Structures are given as structure tokens and as C-alpha cells.
Short mmCIF file of C-alpha atoms in Angstrom, two decimals:
data_model
loop_
_atom_site.label_atom_id
_atom_site.label_comp_id
_atom_site.label_asym_id
_atom_site.label_seq_id
_atom_site.Cartn_x
_atom_site.Cartn_y
_atom_site.Cartn_z
CA MET M 1 28.51 6.12 -11.38
CA VAL M 2 25.38 4.76 -10.25
CA LYS M 3 24.81 2.78 -6.96
CA LEU M 4 22.88 -0.37 -7.10
CA ARG M 5 21.45 -2.44 -4.97
CA PRO M 6 23.31 -6.31 -5.30
CA TRP M 7 19.69 -7.31 -7.11
CA GLN M 8 19.95 -4.48 -9.37
CA GLU M 9 23.05 -5.35 -10.32
CA LYS M 10 22.28 -8.94 -10.81
CA ALA M 11 19.29 -8.00 -12.91
CA GLN M 12 21.03 -5.39 -15.22
CA GLU M 13 23.98 -7.75 -15.79
CA LYS M 14 21.29 -10.68 -16.83
CA ALA M 15 19.49 -8.02 -18.92
CA LEU M 16 21.95 -7.18 -20.98
CA LYS M 17 23.55 -10.55 -21.54
CA TRP M 18 19.88 -11.79 -22.75
CA LEU M 19 19.07 -8.31 -24.73
CA VAL M 20 22.90 -7.90 -26.09
CA ASP M 21 24.95 -10.82 -25.94
CA GLN M 22 22.55 -13.63 -26.64
CA GLY M 23 20.06 -11.29 -28.61
CA ASP M 24 17.30 -13.81 -29.47
CA ASP M 25 14.86 -11.99 -28.22
CA LYS M 26 14.41 -8.22 -27.61
CA HIS M 27 12.07 -8.58 -24.33
CA PHE M 28 13.19 -8.22 -20.97
CA LEU M 29 10.95 -8.71 -17.85
CA ILE M 30 11.63 -7.58 -14.52
CA ASN M 31 8.84 -8.50 -11.83
CA ALA M 32 10.18 -6.93 -8.60
CA ALA M 33 7.90 -5.96 -5.41
CA PRO M 34 6.59 -2.34 -5.32
CA GLY M 35 9.17 -0.16 -4.14
CA ALA M 36 12.13 -2.65 -4.75
CA GLY M 37 13.72 -0.14 -7.37
CA LYS M 38 12.67 -0.92 -10.85
CA THR M 39 12.97 2.17 -12.02
CA LYS M 40 16.37 3.15 -10.69
CA LEU M 41 17.60 -0.35 -12.35
CA ALA M 42 15.60 0.70 -15.99
CA CYS M 43 17.05 3.89 -15.75
CA SER M 44 20.73 2.33 -15.02
CA ILE M 45 20.35 -0.29 -17.87
CA ALA M 46 19.04 2.33 -19.96
CA LYS M 47 22.42 4.30 -19.85
CA THR M 48 24.55 1.31 -20.20
CA LEU M 49 22.97 0.88 -23.37
CA ILE M 50 23.56 4.88 -24.32
CA ASP M 51 27.33 4.59 -23.19
CA LYS M 52 27.72 1.27 -25.26
CA ASN M 53 26.04 3.22 -28.26
CA LEU M 54 23.75 0.44 -28.67
CA ILE M 55 20.52 2.80 -28.64
CA ASP M 56 19.80 6.17 -29.82
CA ARG M 57 16.32 7.14 -27.72
CA VAL M 58 14.29 6.10 -24.73
CA ILE M 59 10.53 5.95 -24.46
CA VAL M 60 8.89 5.48 -21.11
CA ILE M 61 5.45 4.19 -20.57
CA ALA M 62 3.55 4.83 -17.14
CA PRO M 63 0.35 4.55 -15.93
CA ARG M 64 -0.60 8.01 -15.13
CA VAL M 65 1.27 11.60 -15.34
CA GLU M 66 2.36 11.49 -11.51
CA VAL M 67 4.04 8.64 -12.41
CA VAL M 68 5.77 10.00 -15.94
CA LYS M 69 6.92 12.94 -13.72
CA GLN M 70 8.56 10.77 -11.43
CA TRP M 71 10.58 8.88 -14.27
CA THR M 72 11.61 12.05 -15.89
CA LYS M 73 13.37 13.04 -12.91
CA ASP M 74 15.11 9.73 -12.00
CA PHE M 75 16.17 9.50 -15.88
CA PHE M 76 18.00 12.55 -15.79
CA ASP M 77 19.64 12.07 -12.59
CA ILE M 78 21.05 8.60 -13.59
CA THR M 79 21.66 9.37 -17.61
CA SER M 80 22.20 12.98 -17.09
CA ARG M 81 19.81 13.45 -20.24
CA PHE M 82 16.60 15.31 -20.28
CA MET M 83 13.29 13.33 -20.94
CA GLY M 84 10.28 15.11 -22.06
CA LYS M 85 6.57 14.74 -21.13
CA VAL M 86 4.24 14.24 -24.39
CA ALA M 87 0.46 14.37 -25.03
CA GLY M 88 -1.74 12.98 -27.52
CA SER M 89 -1.33 15.78 -29.92
CA GLU M 90 2.18 15.72 -30.89
CA ILE M 91 3.13 15.08 -34.30
CA GLU M 92 6.74 14.55 -34.05
CA ILE M 93 8.87 13.20 -31.52
CA GLU M 94 12.66 14.40 -31.31
CA TYR M 95 13.98 13.48 -27.60
CA ASP M 96 13.81 10.88 -25.27
CA VAL M 97 9.92 10.88 -24.01
CA GLY M 98 7.76 9.89 -20.93
CA VAL M 99 3.83 9.38 -21.38
CA THR M 100 1.02 7.47 -20.23
CA TRP M 101 -0.63 4.28 -21.21
CA ALA M 102 -3.90 6.06 -21.93
CA ALA M 103 -1.92 8.62 -24.31
CA VAL M 104 -0.60 6.11 -26.83
CA GLN M 105 -3.50 5.09 -28.63
CA ASN M 106 -3.10 8.65 -30.11
CA LEU M 107 0.39 8.95 -30.58
CA GLN M 108 1.16 5.28 -32.58
CA ASP M 109 2.16 6.66 -35.89
CA ALA M 110 4.62 9.20 -33.84
CA PHE M 111 5.91 6.43 -32.24
CA GLN M 112 6.09 3.82 -34.74
CA ALA M 113 8.26 6.61 -36.99
CA VAL M 114 10.52 6.90 -34.05
CA CYS M 115 11.27 3.31 -33.40
CA ARG M 116 11.82 2.48 -37.17
CA SER M 117 13.93 5.61 -37.59
CA HIS M 118 15.91 5.43 -34.57
CA ARG M 119 17.70 2.49 -32.39
CA THR M 120 14.77 2.74 -29.18
CA LEU M 121 14.91 1.38 -25.99
CA LEU M 122 11.27 0.82 -24.58
CA ILE M 123 10.61 0.75 -21.26
CA CYS M 124 7.06 -0.30 -20.24
CA ASP M 125 6.08 0.51 -16.54
CA GLU M 126 3.66 -1.65 -15.04
CA HIS M 127 2.88 -3.97 -18.17
CA HIS M 128 -0.22 -5.46 -17.04
CA HIS M 129 -2.17 -2.26 -18.38
CA ALA M 130 -1.33 -3.67 -22.14
CA ALA M 131 -3.91 -6.61 -22.39
CA VAL M 132 -3.74 -8.11 -25.77
CA SER M 133 -7.21 -7.15 -27.85
CA ALA M 134 -7.70 -4.30 -25.04
CA ALA M 135 -7.26 -0.59 -26.70
CA TRP M 136 -4.04 0.03 -24.95
CA GLY M 137 -2.27 -3.02 -25.47
CA ASN M 138 -3.02 -3.39 -29.43
CA SER M 139 -1.81 0.60 -29.57
CA ALA M 140 1.32 -0.32 -27.97
CA ASP M 141 2.01 -3.48 -29.98
CA SER M 142 1.60 -1.45 -33.50
CA ALA M 143 3.59 1.54 -32.01
CA PHE M 144 6.72 0.19 -30.88
CA ALA M 145 6.74 -3.52 -33.04
CA ASP M 146 10.30 -2.13 -34.46
CA ALA M 147 11.63 -1.00 -30.74
CA LYS M 148 15.34 -2.55 -30.76
CA TYR M 149 15.00 -3.47 -27.04
CA VAL M 150 11.85 -3.61 -24.41
CA LEU M 151 12.00 -3.93 -21.10
CA VAL M 152 8.91 -4.85 -19.21
CA LEU M 153 8.77 -3.66 -15.52
CA THR M 154 5.86 -5.17 -13.27
CA GLY M 155 5.16 -5.79 -9.56
CA THR M 156 1.84 -7.78 -10.22
CA PRO M 157 2.51 -9.33 -13.92
CA ILE M 158 -1.16 -11.18 -14.44
CA ARG M 159 -4.10 -8.82 -14.90
CA SER M 160 -7.16 -9.46 -12.47
CA ASP M 161 -9.50 -10.20 -15.60
CA SER M 162 -7.43 -12.65 -16.40
CA LYS M 163 -6.29 -11.23 -19.71
CA LYS M 164 -2.94 -11.69 -21.17
CA SER M 165 -0.69 -8.87 -21.85
CA VAL M 166 1.17 -7.92 -24.96
CA TRP M 167 4.29 -9.17 -26.05
CA LEU M 168 4.41 -12.20 -23.34
CA ALA M 169 3.74 -15.54 -23.89
CA TYR M 170 1.27 -17.58 -21.30
CA ASP M 171 1.14 -21.26 -20.80
CA ASP M 172 -2.36 -23.10 -20.12
CA LEU M 173 -3.04 -21.83 -16.58
CA GLY M 174 -2.16 -18.29 -17.46
CA ALA M 175 1.33 -17.88 -15.64
CA ILE M 176 3.84 -15.99 -18.04
CA ASP M 177 5.96 -18.45 -19.58
CA HIS M 178 8.36 -16.41 -21.19
CA PRO M 179 11.75 -18.16 -20.89
CA GLU M 180 13.88 -17.94 -17.82
CA GLY M 181 16.74 -16.62 -19.04
CA GLY M 182 14.69 -12.97 -20.18
CA ILE M 183 13.07 -12.43 -16.49
CA TYR M 184 14.53 -11.32 -13.23
CA THR M 185 11.98 -11.95 -10.25
CA LEU M 186 12.40 -10.48 -6.96
CA SER M 187 9.47 -11.46 -4.72
CA TYR M 188 8.07 -9.03 -1.71
CA GLY M 189 9.01 -11.76 1.01
CA GLU M 190 12.89 -11.13 -1.03
CA ALA M 191 12.76 -7.52 -0.88
CA VAL M 192 11.69 -7.63 2.64
CA ASP M 193 14.56 -10.55 3.73
CA PHE M 194 17.19 -7.92 1.75
CA GLY M 195 16.12 -4.45 3.59
CA TYR M 196 14.30 -2.87 0.40
CA CYS M 197 10.53 -2.84 1.96
CA ARG M 198 9.29 -2.82 5.12
CA PRO M 199 7.30 -6.12 6.55
CA ALA M 200 3.28 -5.30 6.50
CA THR M 201 0.85 -6.61 8.83
CA PHE M 202 -2.84 -6.96 7.91
CA HIS M 203 -5.48 -5.93 11.17
CA ARG M 204 -9.31 -6.64 10.06
CA HIS M 205 -12.03 -5.36 11.57
CA GLU M 206 -15.25 -7.32 11.87
CA GLY M 207 -18.60 -5.15 11.41
CA LYS M 208 -21.92 -6.64 12.86
CA PHE M 209 -24.69 -4.55 11.09
CA THR M 210 -28.44 -4.61 12.12
CA VAL M 211 -30.42 -3.10 9.29
CA ASP M 212 -33.60 -1.86 10.25
CA LEU M 213 -36.61 -2.07 7.86
CA ASP M 214 -39.69 0.28 7.00
CA ASP M 215 -41.85 -2.50 8.50
CA GLY M 216 -39.97 -2.74 11.73
CA GLU M 217 -37.90 -6.12 10.79
CA LYS M 218 -34.31 -6.61 11.15
CA ILE M 219 -31.73 -7.97 8.81
CA PHE M 220 -28.47 -9.00 10.64
CA VAL M 221 -25.39 -9.20 8.14
CA SER M 222 -21.52 -9.34 8.79
CA SER M 223 -18.92 -10.44 7.05
CA LYS M 224 -19.52 -14.23 7.93
CA HIS M 225 -23.00 -14.05 7.97
CA PRO M 226 -24.44 -12.91 4.93
CA ALA M 227 -28.28 -10.94 5.31
CA GLU M 228 -30.81 -13.82 5.06
CA LEU M 229 -33.98 -12.52 3.46
CA THR M 230 -37.64 -13.42 3.54
CA PRO M 231 -39.31 -14.49 0.31
CA ASN M 232 -41.09 -11.23 -0.03
CA LEU M 233 -37.84 -9.16 0.77
CA LYS M 234 -36.57 -10.95 -2.28
CA ARG M 235 -38.51 -9.44 -4.40
CA ILE M 236 -37.36 -6.51 -3.49
CA PRO M 237 -35.15 -5.50 -6.87
CA GLY M 238 -31.46 -4.88 -5.32
CA LEU M 239 -31.98 -5.78 -1.68
CA GLN M 240 -29.64 -8.53 -1.04
CA ARG M 241 -26.88 -6.60 -3.29
CA ALA M 242 -27.66 -3.51 -0.73
CA LEU M 243 -27.00 -5.76 2.03
CA ASP M 244 -23.74 -6.82 1.31
CA PHE M 245 -21.35 -6.92 4.26
CA TYR M 246 -18.46 -4.63 1.87
CA LYS M 247 -21.07 -2.01 0.63
CA LEU M 248 -22.17 -1.84 4.26
CA ALA M 249 -18.53 -1.25 5.74
CA CYS M 250 -17.99 1.76 2.92
CA ALA M 251 -21.28 3.09 3.59
CA PRO M 252 -20.62 6.61 5.75
CA GLN M 253 -22.74 6.64 9.01
CA TYR M 254 -23.66 9.52 10.35
CA GLU M 255 -24.98 11.20 13.87
CA ALA M 256 -28.80 12.02 14.19
CA ASP M 257 -27.85 15.56 12.15
CA LYS M 258 -26.81 12.89 8.73
CA THR M 259 -23.93 15.52 8.61
CA THR M 260 -21.26 14.49 11.43
CA PRO M 261 -19.53 11.10 11.10
CA ARG M 262 -19.77 8.77 13.90
CA LEU M 263 -16.69 8.30 15.58
CA ASP M 264 -18.04 5.19 17.02
CA GLY M 265 -19.03 3.99 13.69
CA TYR M 266 -17.63 1.13 11.64
CA GLN M 267 -14.87 3.69 10.04
CA GLY M 268 -14.43 5.46 13.28
CA THR M 269 -13.05 2.04 14.56
CA MET M 270 -11.16 2.03 11.92
CA VAL M 271 -9.51 5.32 12.07
CA GLU M 272 -9.10 5.10 15.59
CA TRP M 273 -7.13 2.32 15.71
CA ALA M 274 -5.33 3.19 12.45
CA SER M 275 -4.61 6.38 14.29
CA ALA M 276 -2.85 4.80 17.43
CA LYS M 277 -0.35 3.14 15.65
CA LEU M 278 0.17 6.01 13.42
CA ALA M 279 1.33 8.02 16.48
CA ASP M 280 3.65 5.31 17.72
CA LEU M 281 5.51 4.97 14.08
CA ARG M 282 5.94 8.39 14.53
CA HIS M 283 8.21 8.48 17.20
CA ARG M 284 10.62 6.23 15.16
CA MET M 285 9.78 8.21 11.99
CA PRO M 286 8.76 11.76 12.97
CA ASN M 287 7.14 12.29 9.45
CA ALA M 288 5.33 8.79 8.92
CA GLY M 289 1.98 9.49 7.22
CA GLY M 290 -1.44 7.38 6.70
CA LEU M 291 -3.31 6.76 3.34
CA VAL M 292 -6.89 6.00 2.70
CA ILE M 293 -8.08 4.25 -0.15
CA ALA M 294 -11.74 5.34 -0.45
CA PRO M 295 -14.07 3.67 -2.66
CA SER M 296 -15.67 6.69 -4.23
CA ILE M 297 -15.78 10.57 -3.74
CA GLU M 298 -18.65 10.38 -1.64
CA MET M 299 -16.69 8.23 0.93
CA ALA M 300 -13.58 10.22 0.64
CA ASN M 301 -15.50 13.44 1.62
CA TYR M 302 -16.81 11.51 4.52
CA MET M 303 -13.19 9.97 5.67
CA VAL M 304 -12.24 13.51 5.60
CA LYS M 305 -14.43 14.49 7.72
CA LEU M 306 -14.24 11.88 10.22
CA ILE M 307 -10.28 12.11 10.26
CA GLU M 308 -10.23 15.95 11.03
CA LEU M 309 -13.03 15.31 13.96
CA MET M 310 -10.57 12.56 15.13
CA GLU M 311 -7.05 14.02 14.87
CA GLY M 312 -7.63 17.78 14.66
CA GLU M 313 -6.15 18.06 11.30
CA THR M 314 -7.58 18.28 7.58
CA PRO M 315 -6.08 15.31 5.58
CA THR M 316 -5.23 16.12 1.93
CA LEU M 317 -7.60 14.67 -0.24
CA VAL M 318 -7.44 13.84 -3.98
CA HIS M 319 -9.12 12.80 -6.68
CA SER M 320 -10.20 13.05 -10.05
CA GLN M 321 -12.67 15.59 -9.95
CA LEU M 322 -10.30 18.00 -8.14
CA PRO M 323 -7.91 20.27 -10.14
CA ASN M 324 -4.03 19.96 -9.53
CA ALA M 325 -4.05 16.40 -7.60
CA ASP M 326 -1.21 15.54 -8.73
CA ASN M 327 0.48 18.98 -7.18
CA ARG M 328 -1.64 18.03 -3.88
CA ILE M 329 0.11 14.55 -3.96
CA ASP M 330 3.49 15.92 -4.15
CA SER M 331 3.02 18.23 -1.78
CA PHE M 332 1.72 15.80 0.82
CA ARG M 333 4.93 14.09 0.13
CA HIS M 334 7.31 16.55 0.84
CA THR M 335 5.20 17.76 4.06
CA ASP M 336 4.75 15.94 7.60
CA LYS M 337 1.33 15.96 7.39
CA LYS M 338 -0.44 13.06 8.74
CA TRP M 339 -2.78 11.77 6.00
CA ILE M 340 -3.80 11.62 2.45
CA VAL M 341 -7.35 10.22 1.33
CA SER M 342 -7.27 8.97 -2.24
CA VAL M 343 -9.76 8.20 -4.74
CA ALA M 344 -8.01 5.77 -7.76
CA MET M 345 -5.15 8.35 -7.45
CA ILE M 346 -2.53 7.06 -5.23
CA SER M 347 -1.58 3.66 -6.60
CA GLU M 348 0.83 1.71 -8.92
CA GLY M 349 4.08 3.83 -8.97
CA VAL M 350 3.35 6.42 -6.70
CA ASP M 351 5.99 6.85 -4.61
CA ILE M 352 5.70 8.51 -0.94
CA HIS M 353 8.33 6.52 1.25
CA ARG M 354 6.69 7.86 4.33
CA LEU M 355 3.81 6.57 4.00
CA ARG M 356 3.26 3.54 6.88
CA VAL M 357 -0.25 3.04 7.46
CA LEU M 358 -2.96 1.84 5.38
CA ILE M 359 -6.73 2.16 5.56
CA TYR M 360 -8.07 -0.22 2.78
CA LEU M 361 -11.82 0.66 1.42
CA PRO M 362 -11.35 0.09 -2.00
CA SER M 363 -13.75 0.10 -4.97
CA ALA M 364 -12.07 -2.95 -6.66
CA LEU M 365 -11.76 -5.88 -5.22
CA THR M 366 -8.86 -7.70 -7.07
CA GLU M 367 -5.57 -8.72 -6.02
CA LEU M 368 -3.78 -6.46 -8.29
CA ALA M 369 -5.33 -3.97 -6.75
CA PHE M 370 -4.59 -5.07 -3.29
CA ARG M 371 -0.62 -5.67 -3.95
CA GLN M 372 -0.53 -2.30 -5.72
CA ALA M 373 -2.07 -0.37 -2.80
CA ILE M 374 0.23 -2.47 0.13
CA GLY M 375 3.50 -1.25 -2.31
CA ARG M 376 2.41 2.06 -1.19
CA VAL M 377 3.27 1.88 2.51
CA VAL M 378 6.19 -0.48 2.34
CA ARG M 379 8.82 1.37 0.64
CA THR M 380 11.85 2.01 2.57
CA ASN M 381 12.59 5.05 4.03
CA GLY M 382 16.48 4.78 4.07
CA PRO M 383 19.47 2.02 5.72
CA ASN M 384 17.98 3.17 9.31
CA ASP M 385 14.43 2.72 8.60
CA ASP M 386 13.08 0.29 11.14
CA THR M 387 9.72 0.67 11.03
CA ARG M 388 6.58 -1.58 9.90
CA ALA M 389 4.10 -1.07 7.88
CA TYR M 390 -0.23 -1.51 8.70
CA VAL M 391 -2.86 -2.64 6.98
CA VAL M 392 -6.15 -2.10 8.26
CA MET M 393 -9.42 -3.65 6.38
CA PRO M 394 -12.81 -4.96 6.52
CA SER M 395 -12.54 -8.49 8.06
CA PHE M 396 -13.37 -10.23 4.47
CA ASP M 397 -12.87 -13.33 3.05
CA THR M 398 -11.76 -12.07 -0.39
CA LEU M 399 -9.29 -9.22 1.35
CA GLU M 400 -8.25 -11.91 3.63
CA THR M 401 -7.31 -14.14 0.92
CA PHE M 402 -5.12 -12.05 -0.40
CA ALA M 403 -3.30 -10.79 2.68
CA ARG M 404 -2.35 -14.32 3.48
CA ARG M 405 -0.76 -14.55 0.07
CA VAL M 406 1.16 -11.68 0.46
CA GLU M 407 2.37 -12.64 4.20
CA GLU M 408 3.11 -16.60 2.76
CA GLU M 409 5.81 -14.95 0.61
CA MET M 410 7.74 -13.90 3.72
CA PRO M 411 10.09 -15.94 5.36
CA PRO M 412 9.45 -15.97 8.95
CA HIS M 413 13.39 -15.74 10.09
CA ALA M 414 13.49 -12.87 8.17
CA LEU M 415 11.04 -10.35 9.35
CA LYS M 416 11.62 -7.96 12.59
CA ASP M 417 9.37 -7.97 15.26
CA ASP M 418 6.77 -5.76 15.86
CA GLU M 419 7.71 -3.42 18.60
CA LYS M 420 6.04 -0.78 20.10
CA PRO M 421 8.66 2.23 20.65
CA LYS M 422 10.84 2.65 23.83
CA THR M 423 12.45 5.86 22.20
CA LYS M 424 12.12 8.25 19.80
CA LYS M 425 14.14 9.88 17.10
CA CYS M 426 15.27 13.56 16.91
CA PRO M 427 13.89 14.89 13.53
CA SER M 428 16.85 17.44 13.37
CA CYS M 429 19.63 15.02 14.22
CA THR M 430 17.98 11.58 13.97
CA THR M 431 19.58 10.98 17.92
CA GLU M 432 17.60 8.33 19.95
CA ALA M 433 15.70 10.19 22.89
CA PRO M 434 13.20 8.54 25.84
CA LEU M 435 9.35 8.92 24.75
CA GLY M 436 9.30 11.06 27.79
CA ALA M 437 12.13 13.50 26.25
CA LYS M 438 10.88 16.85 26.19
CA PHE M 439 14.38 18.51 24.40
CA CYS M 440 16.85 16.42 22.50
CA ASP M 441 20.45 16.44 24.82
CA VAL M 442 22.17 16.54 21.64
CA CYS M 443 21.09 19.34 19.42
CA GLY M 444 18.27 20.62 22.35
CA PHE M 445 15.59 20.42 19.70
CA GLU M 446 12.01 20.59 21.07
CA PHE M 447 10.04 17.84 20.72
CA PRO M 448 6.25 18.95 19.52
CA LYS M 449 3.60 17.93 22.27
CA ALA M 450 1.01 15.56 21.12
CA PRO M 451 -2.52 17.35 21.53
CA PRO M 452 -5.04 15.57 23.54
CA LYS M 453 -7.63 13.73 21.40
CA PHE M 454 -11.25 13.89 22.19
CA LYS M 455 -14.58 12.26 21.61
CA PRO M 456 -18.01 12.92 22.53
CA CYS M 457 -20.82 11.35 24.31
CA PRO M 458 -23.80 10.02 22.59
CA SER M 459 -25.98 9.97 25.66
CA CYS M 460 -24.86 13.47 27.51
CA SER M 461 -22.51 15.10 24.92
CA GLY M 462 -19.41 15.39 27.64
CA LEU M 463 -16.07 15.37 26.02
CA ASN M 464 -13.81 11.93 26.81
CA GLN M 465 -9.93 10.82 25.62
CA LEU M 466 -10.39 9.06 22.03
CA SER M 467 -9.05 5.84 23.97
CA ALA M 468 -11.83 5.78 26.78
CA THR M 469 -14.18 2.87 26.74
CA ALA M 470 -16.76 4.76 29.04
CA CYS M 471 -17.61 8.55 29.60
CA GLN M 472 -16.19 9.99 32.58
CA HIS M 473 -19.49 12.07 33.41
CA CYS M 474 -22.33 9.61 32.69
CA GLY M 475 -21.01 6.16 32.60
CA THR M 476 -22.34 5.35 28.62
CA VAL M 477 -20.40 2.62 27.32
CA PHE M 478 -19.20 3.41 24.41
CA GLY M 479 -19.18 1.00 21.66
CA SER M 480 -22.12 -1.34 23.22
CA ASP M 481 -25.58 0.56 21.81
CA PHE M 482 -25.88 2.11 18.26
CA SER M 483 -28.63 4.04 17.50
CA LEU M 484 -28.40 3.89 13.69
CA SER M 485 -28.02 0.28 11.76
CA LEU M 486 -24.51 -0.42 13.31
CA ASP M 487 -24.49 -2.80 16.25
CA GLU M 488 -20.80 -3.75 16.64
CA ALA M 489 -17.33 -2.34 14.89
CA LEU M 490 -14.44 -3.92 16.78
CA ARG M 491 -10.99 -5.39 15.82
CA THR M 492 -11.15 -9.14 15.84
CA GLY M 493 -7.29 -9.79 15.42
CA ALA M 494 -4.73 -9.62 13.22
CA ILE M 495 -3.11 -12.03 10.16
CA VAL M 496 0.90 -11.35 11.03
CA ARG M 497 3.33 -13.58 9.36
CA GLY M 498 0.72 -16.00 7.57
CA MET M 499 -1.23 -16.61 11.51
CA ASP M 500 -4.40 -15.93 12.34
CA ILE M 501 -4.49 -14.57 15.90
CA GLU M 502 -7.74 -13.52 17.81
CA GLU M 503 -8.03 -10.11 19.12
CA GLU M 504 -8.10 -11.49 22.76
CA ASP M 505 -4.39 -12.88 21.92
CA VAL M 506 -3.49 -9.94 20.13
CA GLN M 507 -4.06 -7.34 22.99
CA ALA M 508 -2.62 -10.18 25.79
CA GLY M 509 0.55 -10.24 23.62
CA GLU M 510 1.08 -6.35 23.09
CA ALA M 511 0.43 -6.36 26.87
CA MET M 512 3.21 -8.24 28.03
CA ALA M 513 5.64 -7.76 25.29
CA GLU M 514 7.58 -4.57 27.02
CA SER M 515 8.10 -6.84 30.26
CA VAL M 516 8.95 -10.13 28.18
CA ARG M 517 11.82 -7.93 26.30
CA LYS M 518 13.17 -6.55 29.06
CA VAL M 519 13.62 -9.52 31.15
CA VAL M 520 15.08 -11.42 27.48
CA MET M 521 17.29 -8.17 27.13
CA ALA M 522 18.69 -8.46 30.52
CA SER M 523 19.75 -11.70 30.12
CA GLY M 524 22.22 -11.38 27.28
CA ASP M 525 21.12 -15.21 25.83
CA GLN M 526 21.64 -13.83 22.33
CA LYS M 527 20.21 -17.09 21.24
CA LEU M 528 16.96 -16.58 22.76
CA ILE M 529 17.20 -12.30 22.18
CA ASN M 530 17.11 -13.49 18.27
CA VAL M 531 13.83 -15.78 18.77
CA ILE M 532 12.07 -13.22 20.12
CA SER M 533 13.17 -10.79 17.33
CA GLN M 534 11.91 -13.15 14.83
CA LEU M 535 8.55 -13.60 16.74
CA PRO M 536 5.89 -11.01 16.42
CA GLU M 537 4.39 -10.09 19.46
CA GLU M 538 0.88 -10.47 18.85
CA SER M 539 1.40 -13.82 19.12
CA TRP M 540 3.37 -14.32 22.54
CA ALA M 541 0.37 -14.44 24.30
CA ARG M 542 -0.87 -17.93 21.85
CA LEU M 543 2.83 -18.96 22.84
CA ARG M 544 2.85 -18.49 26.57
CA LYS M 545 -0.91 -20.40 26.39
CA TYR M 546 0.95 -23.31 24.56
CA LEU M 547 3.52 -23.74 26.71
CA SER M 548 1.20 -23.62 29.72
CA GLU M 549 -0.88 -26.49 28.36
CA SER M 550 2.70 -28.78 27.73
CA GLU M 551 3.60 -28.35 31.52
#
């Protein structure tokens, strides 16, 4: 028997009641957060329908080949039935199959024949791909019109282009208007509440750019202050668009040699913070990994070089122009390599449970893409997973709006505190050990030493610790004067559980966290312990400020 989570049991019961007992509509919608377990649930429903002799065939449509592969594996594990992968050239389909949305268009006749001759369950993964009047939507509608049952799976049910998806009714505001009995919803907040997903914190990076023009004129750009052009400059085609803050944030920044990425540039500060957070996380999850979503292949190559300079380890790179990209993703999934850099390859349905840190510099600034990206780093890694996910993103109104909406879904009382680890887990036996331990007391495992990280001084080329704020050799202050167009790139705060916290308060809260936690834990006051476990440490300095003002 397949062991389901409680929400999956309820969803399966509701689906079978809607599809089999009532039978008024053959479509059942499962709208659940990424990582909550939609695939396993759908396979379990398929097995139940097979065991009841209600269906003969199962067809799965998924967004990408990598996701189809995962479906075939999970389907066999749960149903013990082989599921093949088909391409657009196959004429006859004689078994359960998985196929990408893109391939459906060339297989309409074959799928139509299957649905007419066999009782077929269709499972549509990431259903927003099937827009009405779009090629994939039209293809799916005609190919599967005679399917007996249809399971619609999604974590982001509304398309970013506001087009409606096939098979579902919509109201005048663009929201899905399917009967309540035919829908089961599990929000991201509920998934965090139940421990199915990890909570996320969004850290924003502000960038203040000075653009030097050929005539000596300077233009200042930040996320809060768009470029102000003179009447003459406005006549230059495309200049206003080129000076958009987000475009500058996604532009590679090099040293004078034009080939070496700047460690103190805008992306360098993002990687520096993300790398430190990943190091903390690896004390709790030794194989925790980071994901960079890049807007272009050029930027992806730049980020690989930048991370290699800072970490001493070359990240895995995946994009559509590289051979065997899916194999590269699978290889990364089963190693303890730190970073993977992706251009439109690691998105919806791609499961890498050890990912915990996301550097987000996408080409598509849509809420759908944002939520799909968050779903890559919040998947729980088992019942003992006590980690948190971190998203490092430009301080940009569009992305901050998306972040707040995600955080607002999560009930504050359900979230664990964002702790800096005091112990580490042995990767061999999972025993807790002090951070400074060299060996595990239980199994004798030797903890690897973290190699020191250095950065060169731009003035004297002397090497300094990566976290240094000034050169130990010549005294140059890092980050205060850039020779290129970037003036300043500093993290300006955090969005935590819907609260905007200034950077000064974030750092003060992190600084006081260990001593406060030690005192509270020593008190043995369970109510007080519960209070600090629910309140993120980034907000503690702000709370102290409020309390002092009330005295």
C-alpha cells in the first residue's frame, strides 16, 4: 500500500467521490503548492482506478522531458506498471505513456485513438501550459476529448498572460470557476504548516548604478529612482530601456581585463551573501545546494565564473544549448556539489530536494515564473529537515510584490525561527555534533575542513578573506568606490513573514540572536520559548527598539 500524507488522503477521497461516485464532471483539479506531493497523489489515484477496473490506460502530460522521466519512475514505484516515454513520431501507443506538452500537437491522432478504444485517465501536470486558443491547448482539447477521467495538477493555476486554460471555467475576474466539489487546494502556507515544504525568506539587494556616457555626463539609476534623461538623451533610440534598473542588475560586470568577473560588483555581493547562507545551511543539511536562475546564456556563463572565483568549485551549468542537460541535472541531484546555474531548465516539476538557496535573476518577470522558482528550493528533505529556504533577489518592486504575496500566505504561528546553526549533523550517522568538532563521537566520521575563501584587493592585488570590508595590506575599503559604472551594491534588508525589515535591524537582530536564545532557553519558560521560536530573529532588534520606546 502507498503511504499518503493526510492531505493526499483527503484529496484522493474527494477526487474519487467526484469522478466515480458522482460522475457529473470528468475533470478534477488538484491545486497544491510545489513540493507538496501532487505526483505521488495522482499516481495513487491512478492505482486505485486501475485496481477498481475503472480504467485501462494512463497518459501523463508534463512540461519537460526531465519531468516526464520522473513521472515514469514514480508511476512504476506506486502502480508497478511500466510507463513509456513517447515522441512526436509514434503512430500507435500500446501502453501507459508520458509525454511533454510540446509533443502533444504531433500525436493528436494517436492519443485520440487511445482514448476512444480504451478507458483512459489523463493526468495533466502544470496545466497552465494548455491555454485556450494556443497550440498546446487546442491540441490537448482535441486529442483527449474522449478520455474517461482527467486529473488537472497545478501549483500556479493562472497563466501570467491572463489567458484561460483548457477544460476549466473562469469567472469575470479571471479566477477558476470550477465547482468546489471538483477541486482540492493546498496552499504554500498550509504546506509549510504541515511540514511538507520549508519556509522561505526573501533577501533583497539594492544596486545604485552610475552610468558614464561618452560626453562625460553621468546618469544615476537605482530600483527606486529610474534614469532621468535630458531631452537630447531621450532622442537616442533604446537608451531609456537600456538604463532600466533590472537590466543593469542582470548585466555582467568585469574587471579592467574585461574577462574576470568583479567580486565586488552587484552580482558578486549577491553571491557572497548567498554563499555564506549556504555554508550555514550545510551544517544542518551537509549536501544543501544553491540554484542560480540566470536570464541568458551569457549571464549564466558569467555567474559560473563568478561563483568559481568565490567558491573554488565550478558550478554545474545547464541550458538549452548544452548537450545532455537533463543528465547534468540528474547528476547534480545525486551529488553534494554546491551550485547549479540554469537558464530555463530548472523550473516546474524538476525535483532536487537538497536545493535551499536561490539567486534569482530571471528573464521572465511574472508571478507564475517566480512561484515556480520558489518551488525549487522549498521541498522538504525528510521528516528531520529543519532548514529554511533563502531567495536572494534584486530590490525591485515587481519581485518584492510577488515575495510579499507568498509570505502573506503563511500563518506566522506556523513558521519556525530562522536560526544560525549551533550544531552540525554528521553526514554519515546524522548525529548532532558541536560546530567546531573535528570528528563524530558516535561513528568517527571526520568532518571536512572548509577551505578559506579570498578576494583580491582592487588597489594592491593583495588577498583578503572574502568577508573582509577593508584590505589588510593597504587599507582600501571594499565596496566604497568602483572604477566601473556600479557605485554601490549592498543588501538593504529582508522580507520575512510579510515584514519589511531594514538592513541595520537585520544585522542587529542576527548579532543579538545567540545570546537572547541562550538566556531564554536557560529560563525553561516554555511560553517564552514558543514566542521566540515563532518570531524571526531578523526582527528581534526592531522588537527591542519598540519595547525601549514604550518604557
